[in-house]
Coordinates of C-alpha atoms and ligand atoms in Angstrom, one line a residue:
X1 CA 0.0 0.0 0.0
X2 CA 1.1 3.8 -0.8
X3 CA 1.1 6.3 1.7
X4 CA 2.0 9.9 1.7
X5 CA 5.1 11.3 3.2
X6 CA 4.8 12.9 6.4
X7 CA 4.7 16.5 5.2
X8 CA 5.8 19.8 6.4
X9 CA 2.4 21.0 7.0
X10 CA 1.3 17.5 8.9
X11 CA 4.4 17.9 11.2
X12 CA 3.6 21.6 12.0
X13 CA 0.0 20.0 12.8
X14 CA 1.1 17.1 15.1
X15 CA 3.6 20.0 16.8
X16 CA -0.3 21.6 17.3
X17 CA -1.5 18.2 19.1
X18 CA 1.4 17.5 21.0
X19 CA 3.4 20.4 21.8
X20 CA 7.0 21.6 19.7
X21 CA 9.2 19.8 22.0
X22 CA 7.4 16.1 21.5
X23 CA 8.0 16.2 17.7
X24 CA 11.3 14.5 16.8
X25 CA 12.9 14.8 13.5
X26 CA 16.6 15.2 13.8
X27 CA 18.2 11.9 12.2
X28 CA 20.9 11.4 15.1
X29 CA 18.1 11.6 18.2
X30 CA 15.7 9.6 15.5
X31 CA 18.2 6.7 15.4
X32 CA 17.4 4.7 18.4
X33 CA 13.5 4.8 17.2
X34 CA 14.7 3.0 14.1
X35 CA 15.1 -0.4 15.6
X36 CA 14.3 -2.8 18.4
X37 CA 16.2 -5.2 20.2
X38 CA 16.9 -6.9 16.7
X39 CA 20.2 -6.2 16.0
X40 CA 20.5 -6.7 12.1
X41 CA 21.0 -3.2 10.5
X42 CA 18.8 -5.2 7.6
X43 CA 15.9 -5.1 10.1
X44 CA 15.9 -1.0 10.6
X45 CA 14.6 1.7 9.1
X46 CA 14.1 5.2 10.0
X47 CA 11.0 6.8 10.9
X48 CA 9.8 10.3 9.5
X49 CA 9.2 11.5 12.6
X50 CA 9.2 10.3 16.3
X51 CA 6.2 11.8 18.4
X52 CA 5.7 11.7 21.9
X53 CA 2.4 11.8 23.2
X54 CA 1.5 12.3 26.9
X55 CA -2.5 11.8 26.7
X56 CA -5.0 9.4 25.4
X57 CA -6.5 12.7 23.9
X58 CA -3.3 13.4 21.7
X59 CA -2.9 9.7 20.7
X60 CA -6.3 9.7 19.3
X61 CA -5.5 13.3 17.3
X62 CA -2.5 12.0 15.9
X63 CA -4.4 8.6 14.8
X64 CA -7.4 10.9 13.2
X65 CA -4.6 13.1 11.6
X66 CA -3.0 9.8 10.2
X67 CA -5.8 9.0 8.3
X68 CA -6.4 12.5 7.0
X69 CA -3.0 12.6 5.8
X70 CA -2.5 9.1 5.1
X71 CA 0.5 8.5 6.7
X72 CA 1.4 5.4 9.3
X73 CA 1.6 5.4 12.8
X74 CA 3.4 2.9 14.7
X75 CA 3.1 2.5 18.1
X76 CA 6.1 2.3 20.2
X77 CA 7.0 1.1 24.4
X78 CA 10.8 0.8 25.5
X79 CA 11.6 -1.1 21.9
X80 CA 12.9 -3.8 23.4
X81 CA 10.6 -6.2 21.3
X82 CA 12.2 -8.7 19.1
X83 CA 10.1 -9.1 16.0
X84 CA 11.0 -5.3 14.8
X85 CA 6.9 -4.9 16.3
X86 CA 7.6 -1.1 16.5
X87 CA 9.9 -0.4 13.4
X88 CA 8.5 1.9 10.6
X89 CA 8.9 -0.4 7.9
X90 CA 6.6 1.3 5.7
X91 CA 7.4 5.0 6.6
X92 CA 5.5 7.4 8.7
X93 CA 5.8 8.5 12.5
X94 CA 7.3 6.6 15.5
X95 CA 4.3 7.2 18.5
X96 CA 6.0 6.8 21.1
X97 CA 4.1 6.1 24.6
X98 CA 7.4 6.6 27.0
X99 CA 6.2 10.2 28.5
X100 CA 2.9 8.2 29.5
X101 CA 4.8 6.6 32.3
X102 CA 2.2 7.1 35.4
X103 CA 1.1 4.3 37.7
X104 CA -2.0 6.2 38.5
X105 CA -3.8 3.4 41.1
X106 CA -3.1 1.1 43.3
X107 CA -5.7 -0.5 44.6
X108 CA -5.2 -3.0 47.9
X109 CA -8.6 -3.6 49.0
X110 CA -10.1 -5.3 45.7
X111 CA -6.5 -6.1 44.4
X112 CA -5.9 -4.4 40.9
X113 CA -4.1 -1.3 39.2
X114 CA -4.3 1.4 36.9
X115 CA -1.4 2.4 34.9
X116 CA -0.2 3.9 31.8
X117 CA 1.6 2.5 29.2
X118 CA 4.8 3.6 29.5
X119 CA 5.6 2.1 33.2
X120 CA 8.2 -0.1 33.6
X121 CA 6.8 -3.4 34.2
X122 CA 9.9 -3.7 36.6
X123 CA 8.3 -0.6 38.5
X124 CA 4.5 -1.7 38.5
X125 CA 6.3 -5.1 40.4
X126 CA 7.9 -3.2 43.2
X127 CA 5.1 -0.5 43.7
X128 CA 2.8 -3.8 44.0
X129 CA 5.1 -5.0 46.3
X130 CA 5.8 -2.0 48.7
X131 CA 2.3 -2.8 49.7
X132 CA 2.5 -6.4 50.0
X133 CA 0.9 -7.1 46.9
X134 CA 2.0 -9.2 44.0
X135 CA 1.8 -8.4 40.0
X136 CA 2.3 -11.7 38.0
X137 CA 3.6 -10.9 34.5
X138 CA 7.1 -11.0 34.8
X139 CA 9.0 -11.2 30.7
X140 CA 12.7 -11.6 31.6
X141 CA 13.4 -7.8 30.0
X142 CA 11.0 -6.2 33.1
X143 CA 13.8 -4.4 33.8
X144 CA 13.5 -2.5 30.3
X145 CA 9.8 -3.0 28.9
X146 CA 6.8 -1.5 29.1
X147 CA 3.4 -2.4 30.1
X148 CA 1.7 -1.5 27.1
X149 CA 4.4 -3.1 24.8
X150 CA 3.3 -6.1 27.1
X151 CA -0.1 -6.0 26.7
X152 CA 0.7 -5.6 22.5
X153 CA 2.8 -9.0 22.4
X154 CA 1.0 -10.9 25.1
X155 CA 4.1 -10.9 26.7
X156 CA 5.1 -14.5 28.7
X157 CA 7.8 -14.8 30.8
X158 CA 8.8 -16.6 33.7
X159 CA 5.8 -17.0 35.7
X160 CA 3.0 -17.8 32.9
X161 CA 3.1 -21.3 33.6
X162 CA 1.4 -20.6 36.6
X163 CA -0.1 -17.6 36.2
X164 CA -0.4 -17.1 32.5
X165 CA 0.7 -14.3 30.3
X166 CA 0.2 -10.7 30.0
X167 CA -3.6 -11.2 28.9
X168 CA -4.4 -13.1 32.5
X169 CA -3.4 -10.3 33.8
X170 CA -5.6 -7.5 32.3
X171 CA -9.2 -6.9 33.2
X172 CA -9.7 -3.6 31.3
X173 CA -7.9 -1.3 28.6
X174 CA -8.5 1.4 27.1
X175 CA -7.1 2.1 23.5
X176 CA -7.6 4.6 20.5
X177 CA -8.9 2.6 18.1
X178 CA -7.5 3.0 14.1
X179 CA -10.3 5.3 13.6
X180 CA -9.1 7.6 16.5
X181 CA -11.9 7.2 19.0
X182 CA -11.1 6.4 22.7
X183 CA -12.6 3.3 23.8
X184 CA -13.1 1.5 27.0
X185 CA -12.5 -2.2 26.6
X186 CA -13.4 -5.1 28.9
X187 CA -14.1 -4.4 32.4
X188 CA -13.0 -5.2 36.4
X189 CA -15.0 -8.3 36.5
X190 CA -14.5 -12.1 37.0
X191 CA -16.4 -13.1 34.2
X192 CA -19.0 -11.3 31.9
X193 CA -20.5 -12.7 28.6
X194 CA -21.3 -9.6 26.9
X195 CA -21.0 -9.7 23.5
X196 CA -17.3 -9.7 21.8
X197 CA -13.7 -10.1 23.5
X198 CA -12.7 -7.1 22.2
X199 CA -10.1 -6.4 24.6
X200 CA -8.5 -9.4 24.4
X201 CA -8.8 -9.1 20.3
X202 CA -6.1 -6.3 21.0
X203 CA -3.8 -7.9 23.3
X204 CA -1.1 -9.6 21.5
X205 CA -2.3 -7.4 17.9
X206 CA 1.1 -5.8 18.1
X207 CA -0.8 -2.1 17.6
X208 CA -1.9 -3.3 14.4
X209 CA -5.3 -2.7 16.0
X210 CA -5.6 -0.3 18.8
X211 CA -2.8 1.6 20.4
X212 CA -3.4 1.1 24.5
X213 CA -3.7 4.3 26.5
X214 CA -4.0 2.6 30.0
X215 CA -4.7 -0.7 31.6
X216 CA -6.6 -2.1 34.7
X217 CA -4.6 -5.2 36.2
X218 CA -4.9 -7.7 38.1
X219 CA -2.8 -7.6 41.7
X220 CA -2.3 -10.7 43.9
X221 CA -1.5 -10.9 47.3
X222 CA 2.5 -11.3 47.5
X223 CA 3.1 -15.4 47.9
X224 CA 4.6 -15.4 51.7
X225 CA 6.7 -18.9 50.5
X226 CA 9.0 -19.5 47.7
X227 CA 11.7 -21.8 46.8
X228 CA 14.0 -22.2 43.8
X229 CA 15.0 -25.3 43.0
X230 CA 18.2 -26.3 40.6
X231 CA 18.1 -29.5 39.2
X232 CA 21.0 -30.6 36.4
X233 CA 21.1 -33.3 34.2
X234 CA 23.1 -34.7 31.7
X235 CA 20.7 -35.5 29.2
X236 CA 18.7 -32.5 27.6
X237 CA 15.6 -34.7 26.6
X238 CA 15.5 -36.1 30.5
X239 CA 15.4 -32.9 31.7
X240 CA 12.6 -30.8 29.5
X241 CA 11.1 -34.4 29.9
X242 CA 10.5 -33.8 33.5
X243 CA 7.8 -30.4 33.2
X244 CA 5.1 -32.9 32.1
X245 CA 5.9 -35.1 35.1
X246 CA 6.2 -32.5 37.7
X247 CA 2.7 -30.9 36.2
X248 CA 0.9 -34.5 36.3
X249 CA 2.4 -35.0 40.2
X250 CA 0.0 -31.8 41.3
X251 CA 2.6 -29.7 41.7
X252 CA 2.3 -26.0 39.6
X253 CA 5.0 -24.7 39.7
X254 CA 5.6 -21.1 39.1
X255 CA 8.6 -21.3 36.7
X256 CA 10.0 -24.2 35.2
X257 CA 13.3 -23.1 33.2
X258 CA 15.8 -24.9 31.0
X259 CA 19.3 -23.7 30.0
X260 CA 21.6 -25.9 28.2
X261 CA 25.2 -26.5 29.3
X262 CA 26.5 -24.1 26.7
X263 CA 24.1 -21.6 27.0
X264 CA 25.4 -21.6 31.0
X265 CA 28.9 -21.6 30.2
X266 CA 27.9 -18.3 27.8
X267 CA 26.1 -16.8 30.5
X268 CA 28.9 -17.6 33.1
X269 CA 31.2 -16.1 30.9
X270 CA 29.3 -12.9 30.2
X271 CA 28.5 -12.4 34.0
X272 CA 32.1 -13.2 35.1
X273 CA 30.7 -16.1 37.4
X274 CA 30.5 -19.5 38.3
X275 CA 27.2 -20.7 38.5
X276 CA 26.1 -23.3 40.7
X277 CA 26.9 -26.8 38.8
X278 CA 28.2 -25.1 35.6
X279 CA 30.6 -28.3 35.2
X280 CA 27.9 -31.0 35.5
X281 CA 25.3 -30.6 32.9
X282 CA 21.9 -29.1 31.9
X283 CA 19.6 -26.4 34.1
X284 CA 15.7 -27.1 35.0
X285 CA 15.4 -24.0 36.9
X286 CA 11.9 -25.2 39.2
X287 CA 10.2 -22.3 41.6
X288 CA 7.2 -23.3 44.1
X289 CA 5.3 -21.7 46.2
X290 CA 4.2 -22.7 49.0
X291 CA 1.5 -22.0 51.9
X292 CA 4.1 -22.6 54.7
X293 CA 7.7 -23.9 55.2
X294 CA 6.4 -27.7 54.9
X295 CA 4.3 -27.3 52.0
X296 CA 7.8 -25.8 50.6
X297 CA 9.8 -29.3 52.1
X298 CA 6.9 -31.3 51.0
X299 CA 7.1 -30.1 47.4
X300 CA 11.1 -29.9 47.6
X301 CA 10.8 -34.1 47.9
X302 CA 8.1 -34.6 45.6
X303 CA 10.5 -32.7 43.3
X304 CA 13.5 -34.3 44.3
X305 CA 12.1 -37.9 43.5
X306 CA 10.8 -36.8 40.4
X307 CA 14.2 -35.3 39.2
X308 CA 16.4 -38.1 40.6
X309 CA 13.8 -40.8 38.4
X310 CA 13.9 -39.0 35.4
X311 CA 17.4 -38.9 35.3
X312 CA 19.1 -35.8 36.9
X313 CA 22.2 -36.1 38.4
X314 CA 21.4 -33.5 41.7
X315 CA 18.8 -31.3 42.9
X316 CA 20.4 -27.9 44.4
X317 CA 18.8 -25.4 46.5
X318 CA 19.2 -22.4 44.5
X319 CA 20.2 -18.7 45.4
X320 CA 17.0 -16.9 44.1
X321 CA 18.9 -13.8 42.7
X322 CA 22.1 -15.7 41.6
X323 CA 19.7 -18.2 39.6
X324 CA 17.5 -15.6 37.4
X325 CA 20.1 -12.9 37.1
X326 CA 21.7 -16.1 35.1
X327 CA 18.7 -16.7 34.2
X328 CA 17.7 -13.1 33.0
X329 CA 21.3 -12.8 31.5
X330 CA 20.4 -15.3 28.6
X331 CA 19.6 -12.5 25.8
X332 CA 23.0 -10.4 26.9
X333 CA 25.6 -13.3 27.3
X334 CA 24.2 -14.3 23.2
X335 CA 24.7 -10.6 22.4
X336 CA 28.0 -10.5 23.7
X337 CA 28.8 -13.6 21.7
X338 CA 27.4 -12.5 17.9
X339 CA 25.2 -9.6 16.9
X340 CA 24.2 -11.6 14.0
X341 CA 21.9 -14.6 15.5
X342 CA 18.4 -15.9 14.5
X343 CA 16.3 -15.9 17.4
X344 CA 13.4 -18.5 17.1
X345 CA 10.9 -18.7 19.4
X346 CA 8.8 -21.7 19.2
X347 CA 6.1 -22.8 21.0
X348 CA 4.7 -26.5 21.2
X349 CA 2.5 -28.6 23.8
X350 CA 4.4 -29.3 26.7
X351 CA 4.3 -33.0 26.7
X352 CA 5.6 -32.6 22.4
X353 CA 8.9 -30.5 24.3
X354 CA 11.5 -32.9 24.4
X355 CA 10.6 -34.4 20.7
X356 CA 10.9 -30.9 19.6
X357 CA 14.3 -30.3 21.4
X358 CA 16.0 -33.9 19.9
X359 CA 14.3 -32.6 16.8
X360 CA 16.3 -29.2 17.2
X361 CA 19.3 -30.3 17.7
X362 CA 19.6 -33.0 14.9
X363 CA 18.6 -30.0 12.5
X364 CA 21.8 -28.3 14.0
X365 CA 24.1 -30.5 13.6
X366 CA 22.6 -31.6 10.1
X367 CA 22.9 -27.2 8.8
X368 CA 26.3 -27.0 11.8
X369 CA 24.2 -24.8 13.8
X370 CA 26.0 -22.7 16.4
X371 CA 23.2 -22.8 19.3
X372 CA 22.5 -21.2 22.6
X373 CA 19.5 -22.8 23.9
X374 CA 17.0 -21.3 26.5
X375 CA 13.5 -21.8 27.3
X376 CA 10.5 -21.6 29.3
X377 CA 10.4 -25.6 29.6
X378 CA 6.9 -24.8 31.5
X379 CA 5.1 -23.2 28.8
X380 CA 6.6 -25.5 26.0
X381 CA 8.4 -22.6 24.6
X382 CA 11.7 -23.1 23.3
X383 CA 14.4 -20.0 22.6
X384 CA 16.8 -21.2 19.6
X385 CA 19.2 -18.9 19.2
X386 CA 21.6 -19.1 16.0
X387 CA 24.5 -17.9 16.3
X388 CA 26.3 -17.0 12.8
X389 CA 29.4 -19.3 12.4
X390 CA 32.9 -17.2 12.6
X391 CA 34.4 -19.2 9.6
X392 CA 31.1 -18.7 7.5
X393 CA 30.0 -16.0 4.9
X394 CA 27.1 -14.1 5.9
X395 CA 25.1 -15.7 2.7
X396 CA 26.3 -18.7 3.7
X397 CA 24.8 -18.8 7.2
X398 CA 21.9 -16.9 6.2
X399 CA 21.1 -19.9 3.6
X400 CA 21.7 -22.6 6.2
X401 CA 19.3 -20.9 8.8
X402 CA 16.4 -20.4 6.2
X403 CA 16.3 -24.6 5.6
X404 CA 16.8 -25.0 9.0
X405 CA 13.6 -22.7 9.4
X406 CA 11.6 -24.6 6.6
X407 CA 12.0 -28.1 8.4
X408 CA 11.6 -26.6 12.1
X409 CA 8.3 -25.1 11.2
X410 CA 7.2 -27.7 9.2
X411 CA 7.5 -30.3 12.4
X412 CA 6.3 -27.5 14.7
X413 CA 3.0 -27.7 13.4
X414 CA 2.9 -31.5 12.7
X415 CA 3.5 -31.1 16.6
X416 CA 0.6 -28.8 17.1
X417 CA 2.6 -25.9 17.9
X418 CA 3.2 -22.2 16.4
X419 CA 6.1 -20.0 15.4
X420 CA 6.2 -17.7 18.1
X421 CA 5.4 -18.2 21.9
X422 CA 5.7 -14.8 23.1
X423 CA 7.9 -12.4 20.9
X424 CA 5.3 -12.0 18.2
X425 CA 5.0 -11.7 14.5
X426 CA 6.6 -8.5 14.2
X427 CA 7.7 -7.8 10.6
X428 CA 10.6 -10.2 11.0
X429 CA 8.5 -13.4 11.3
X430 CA 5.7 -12.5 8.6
X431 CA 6.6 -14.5 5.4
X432 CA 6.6 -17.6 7.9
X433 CA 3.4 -16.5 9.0
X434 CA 1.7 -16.1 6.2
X435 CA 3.6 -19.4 4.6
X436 CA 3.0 -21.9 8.1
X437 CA -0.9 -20.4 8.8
X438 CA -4.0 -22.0 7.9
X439 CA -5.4 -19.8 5.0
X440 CA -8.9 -19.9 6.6
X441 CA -7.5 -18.5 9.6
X442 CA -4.9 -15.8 7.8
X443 CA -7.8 -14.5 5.9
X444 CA -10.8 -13.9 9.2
X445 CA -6.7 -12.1 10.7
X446 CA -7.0 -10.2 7.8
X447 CA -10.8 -9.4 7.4
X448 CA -10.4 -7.9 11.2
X449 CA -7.6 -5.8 9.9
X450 CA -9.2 -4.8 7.2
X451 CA -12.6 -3.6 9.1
X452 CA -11.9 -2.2 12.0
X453 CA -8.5 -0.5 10.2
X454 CA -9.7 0.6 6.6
X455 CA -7.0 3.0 5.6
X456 CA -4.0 0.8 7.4
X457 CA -2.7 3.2 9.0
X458 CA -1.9 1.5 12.3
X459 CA 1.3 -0.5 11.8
X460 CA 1.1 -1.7 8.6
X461 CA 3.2 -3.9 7.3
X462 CA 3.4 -6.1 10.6
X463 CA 1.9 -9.9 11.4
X464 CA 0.7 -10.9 7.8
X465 CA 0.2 -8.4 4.6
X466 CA -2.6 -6.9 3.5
X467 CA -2.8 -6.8 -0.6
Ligands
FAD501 C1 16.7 -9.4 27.1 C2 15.3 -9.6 26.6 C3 14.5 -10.5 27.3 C4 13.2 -10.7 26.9 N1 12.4 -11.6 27.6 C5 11.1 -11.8 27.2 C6 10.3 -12.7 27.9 O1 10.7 -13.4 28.9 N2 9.0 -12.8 27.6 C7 8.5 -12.1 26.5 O2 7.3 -12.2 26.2 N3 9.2 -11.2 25.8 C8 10.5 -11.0 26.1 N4 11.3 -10.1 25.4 C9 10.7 -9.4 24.3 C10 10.1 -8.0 24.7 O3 10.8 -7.5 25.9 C11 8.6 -8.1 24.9 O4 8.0 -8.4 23.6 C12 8.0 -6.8 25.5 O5 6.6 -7.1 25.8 C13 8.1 -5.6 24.5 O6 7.7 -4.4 25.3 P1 8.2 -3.0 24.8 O7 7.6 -2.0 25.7 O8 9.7 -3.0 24.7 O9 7.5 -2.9 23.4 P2 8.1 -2.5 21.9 O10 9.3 -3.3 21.6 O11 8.3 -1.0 21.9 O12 6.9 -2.9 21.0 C14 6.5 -4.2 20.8 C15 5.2 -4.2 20.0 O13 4.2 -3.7 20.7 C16 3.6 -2.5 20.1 N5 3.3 -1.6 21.1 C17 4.1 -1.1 22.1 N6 3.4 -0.3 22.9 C18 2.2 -0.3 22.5 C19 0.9 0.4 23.0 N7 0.9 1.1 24.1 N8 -0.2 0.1 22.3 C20 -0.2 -0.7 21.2 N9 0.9 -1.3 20.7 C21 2.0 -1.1 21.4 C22 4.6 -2.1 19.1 O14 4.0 -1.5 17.9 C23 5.3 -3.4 18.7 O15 4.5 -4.1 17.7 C24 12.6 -10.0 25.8 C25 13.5 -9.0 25.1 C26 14.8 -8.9 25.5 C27 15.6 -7.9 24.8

């Protein structure tokens, strides 16, 4: 699709929405708006202007003003997505959400908060906590994302296998719509059967659909009880086998992690560290929570038997912030490694995960694959991350991890599984998407798209195509 270039009369109007000083359009302070965490210069592309807004009011001017002018909008959080969600691939303006950065309620007695999009999800946790409350959703870049980018990828994380992701978390949002109206969607209730799911339609639409103004979340009270359990094995099948044992025991845990013993030794390196066990094999990284100090024990040998059957060589007590800093490390310690790396981010049943990991790594040795391997074992999603080989061409590589990609997706969803767990479609991932989807299904994706967007002017270019 064509669109207009962002003119010199549109940019003195959005300076008339937002104010002089949130219109961006110098190159050098545009840069870092060009690209997300994707570190590929192939993957970036410079917008024609970056716009901050700091209301839901001048959100929905700028949207309306889009579609006068015909120009795209793409929303942006913190950028650190990894499916180049928030790069202007087709042209038009960066919105950026970062100056909407209140936490504007929180609420102890009936357990929920209001926020903005542009708070840290890292600072939503502790102001739950300062008041002994408890909010769930917990990616492993808190530190650095947004809520609203959360609530655009349906982020995961560490805690979704027993508390789901971002969308469990939401009971309300309220977004400017493509059209530029503010609306409310979804409400502070347990349940309601009222008509469409509209709100959760926009979760996970990666702003191709509504850009989110606030949200109203769910709070828990904080769990009193936690342990973190390390158990290491030698065999990487034994030890993603043992989520769907520990699941079927009637134990939920709240994470269940795996590393592999190079991915630990990368990490270990990067932090300057030893880690617990580094020498002896592959992480499950298992946290429960408990009701008391002997639920915890009680659960710590139900676990311990489990482990020890299915193979793992010991079954540490972990230190909680020495285990996820490692943990939470991953993503850097690959950086440090390459810039250039393919980051898949599969998703199958749980019970499918260790066919899917043998499965992985015959593919890498069959293309000579350099892997880091990380996932959330819990959730059946499995982080492959390619690193390009220092004797090969960039072609070369590039080649190898395309027909690595054909056959990986192709048993994915002989498995029953999807391309991406919890990064998103992006525009990195959307040839694969449109090529690995049911057609049925691409098209009613499409057919939202195309009614509730008509001009495409939110994000286009992202998740599938629209001809
Ligand atoms: C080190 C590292 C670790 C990570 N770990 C995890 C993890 O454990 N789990 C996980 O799920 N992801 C993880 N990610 C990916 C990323 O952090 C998440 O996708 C996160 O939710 C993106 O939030 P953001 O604010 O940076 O969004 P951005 O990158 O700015 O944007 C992401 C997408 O959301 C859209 N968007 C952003 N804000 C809004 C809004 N207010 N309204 C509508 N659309 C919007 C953008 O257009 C884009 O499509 C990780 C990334 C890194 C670099």
């Amino acid at each position: 699709m064509k669109y207009e270039k962002v003119s010199t009369e549109m940019l003195e109007k959005l300076k008339a929405i937002v104010g002089t000083k949130n219109v961006q359009t110098d190159p050098d302070l545009m840069q870092p708006y060009s690209h997300d965490e994707v570190t590929d210069p192939a993957y970036h592309h410079m917008p024609e202007a970056v716009v901050f807004a700091e209301t839901a009011e001048q959100v929905a001017a700028v949207v309306r003003l889009a579609n006068a002018g015909h120009f795209p909008v793409v929303p942006r959080g913190a950028g650190t997505g990894l499916a180049c969600g928030a790069v202007p691939t087709c042209g038009g303006i960066v919105l950026s959400l970062e100056k909407m950065n209140r936490i504007l309620e929180i609420n102890e007695n009936a357990l929920y908060a209001v926020v903005e999009p542009g708070v840290r999800t890292s600072d939503l946790q502790q102001a739950a906590e300062n008041k002994g409350l408890f909010y769930a959703g917990d990616p492993c870049s808190g530190d650095s994302c947004f809520i609203g980018g959360n609530i655009a990828t349906n982020a995961g994380g560490n805690r979704a296998v027993k508390y789901g992701t971002t969308r469990h978390q939401v009971y309300a949002i309220e977004v400017v719509n493509p059209k530029g109206h503010i609306v409310h969607l979804g409400a502070r209730l347990q349940k309601q059967s009222t008509g469409y799911c509209l709100d959760q339609l926009i979760i996970g639409s990666e702003g191709t659909l509504g850009i989110v103004t606030q949200a109203t979340l769910k709070l828990l009270p904080k769990p009193l009880y936690s342990l973190d359990l390390l158990a290491i094995f030698n065999d990487t099948e034994q030890a993603i086998g043992v989520v769907n044992k520990i699941i079927k025991a009637g134990i939920t845990p709240t994470c269940v992690e795996y590393m592999d013993n190079i991915t630990i030794k990368s990490v270990e390196h990067y932090l300057n560290e030893t880690l617990q066990g580094s020498d002896c094999g592959n992480y499950l990284i298992v946290e429960v929570e408990g009701t008391s100090e002997d639920d915890l024990d009680e659960k710590a040998v139900t676990l311990d038997e489990i482990c020890t059957a299915n193979g793992a060589s010991s079954l540490l007590v972990a230190d909680h912030n020495k285990i996820w800093q490692a943990r939470k490390a991953f993503a850097e310690a690959v950086r440090a490694e390459s810039l250039i790396v393919c980051k898949e981010d599969v998703v199958v049943p749980v019970d499918k995960e260790p066919q899917l990991l043998h499965y992985i790594l015959q593919l890498a040795q069959k293309y000579r694959l350099v892997t880091r391997i990380a996932s959330h074992a819990g959730d059946g999603n499995i982080h492959l991350n390619i690193l390009k080989n220092e004797d090969a061409t960039y072609e070369d590589w590039d080649m190898r991890v395309k027909q690595n990609q054909q056959e990986l997706y192709t048993f994915i969803y002989q498995l029953g599984g999807r391309l991406s767990g919890e990064h998103g479609i992006g525009y990195k991932r959307k040839h694969l998407m449109e090529e690995f989807t049911d057609p049925d299904e691409l098209e009613m994706m499409r057919d939202i798209k195309k009614a509730l967007d008509p001009n495409n002017i939110l994000n286009p270019g992202k998740i599938f195509n629209i001809e």
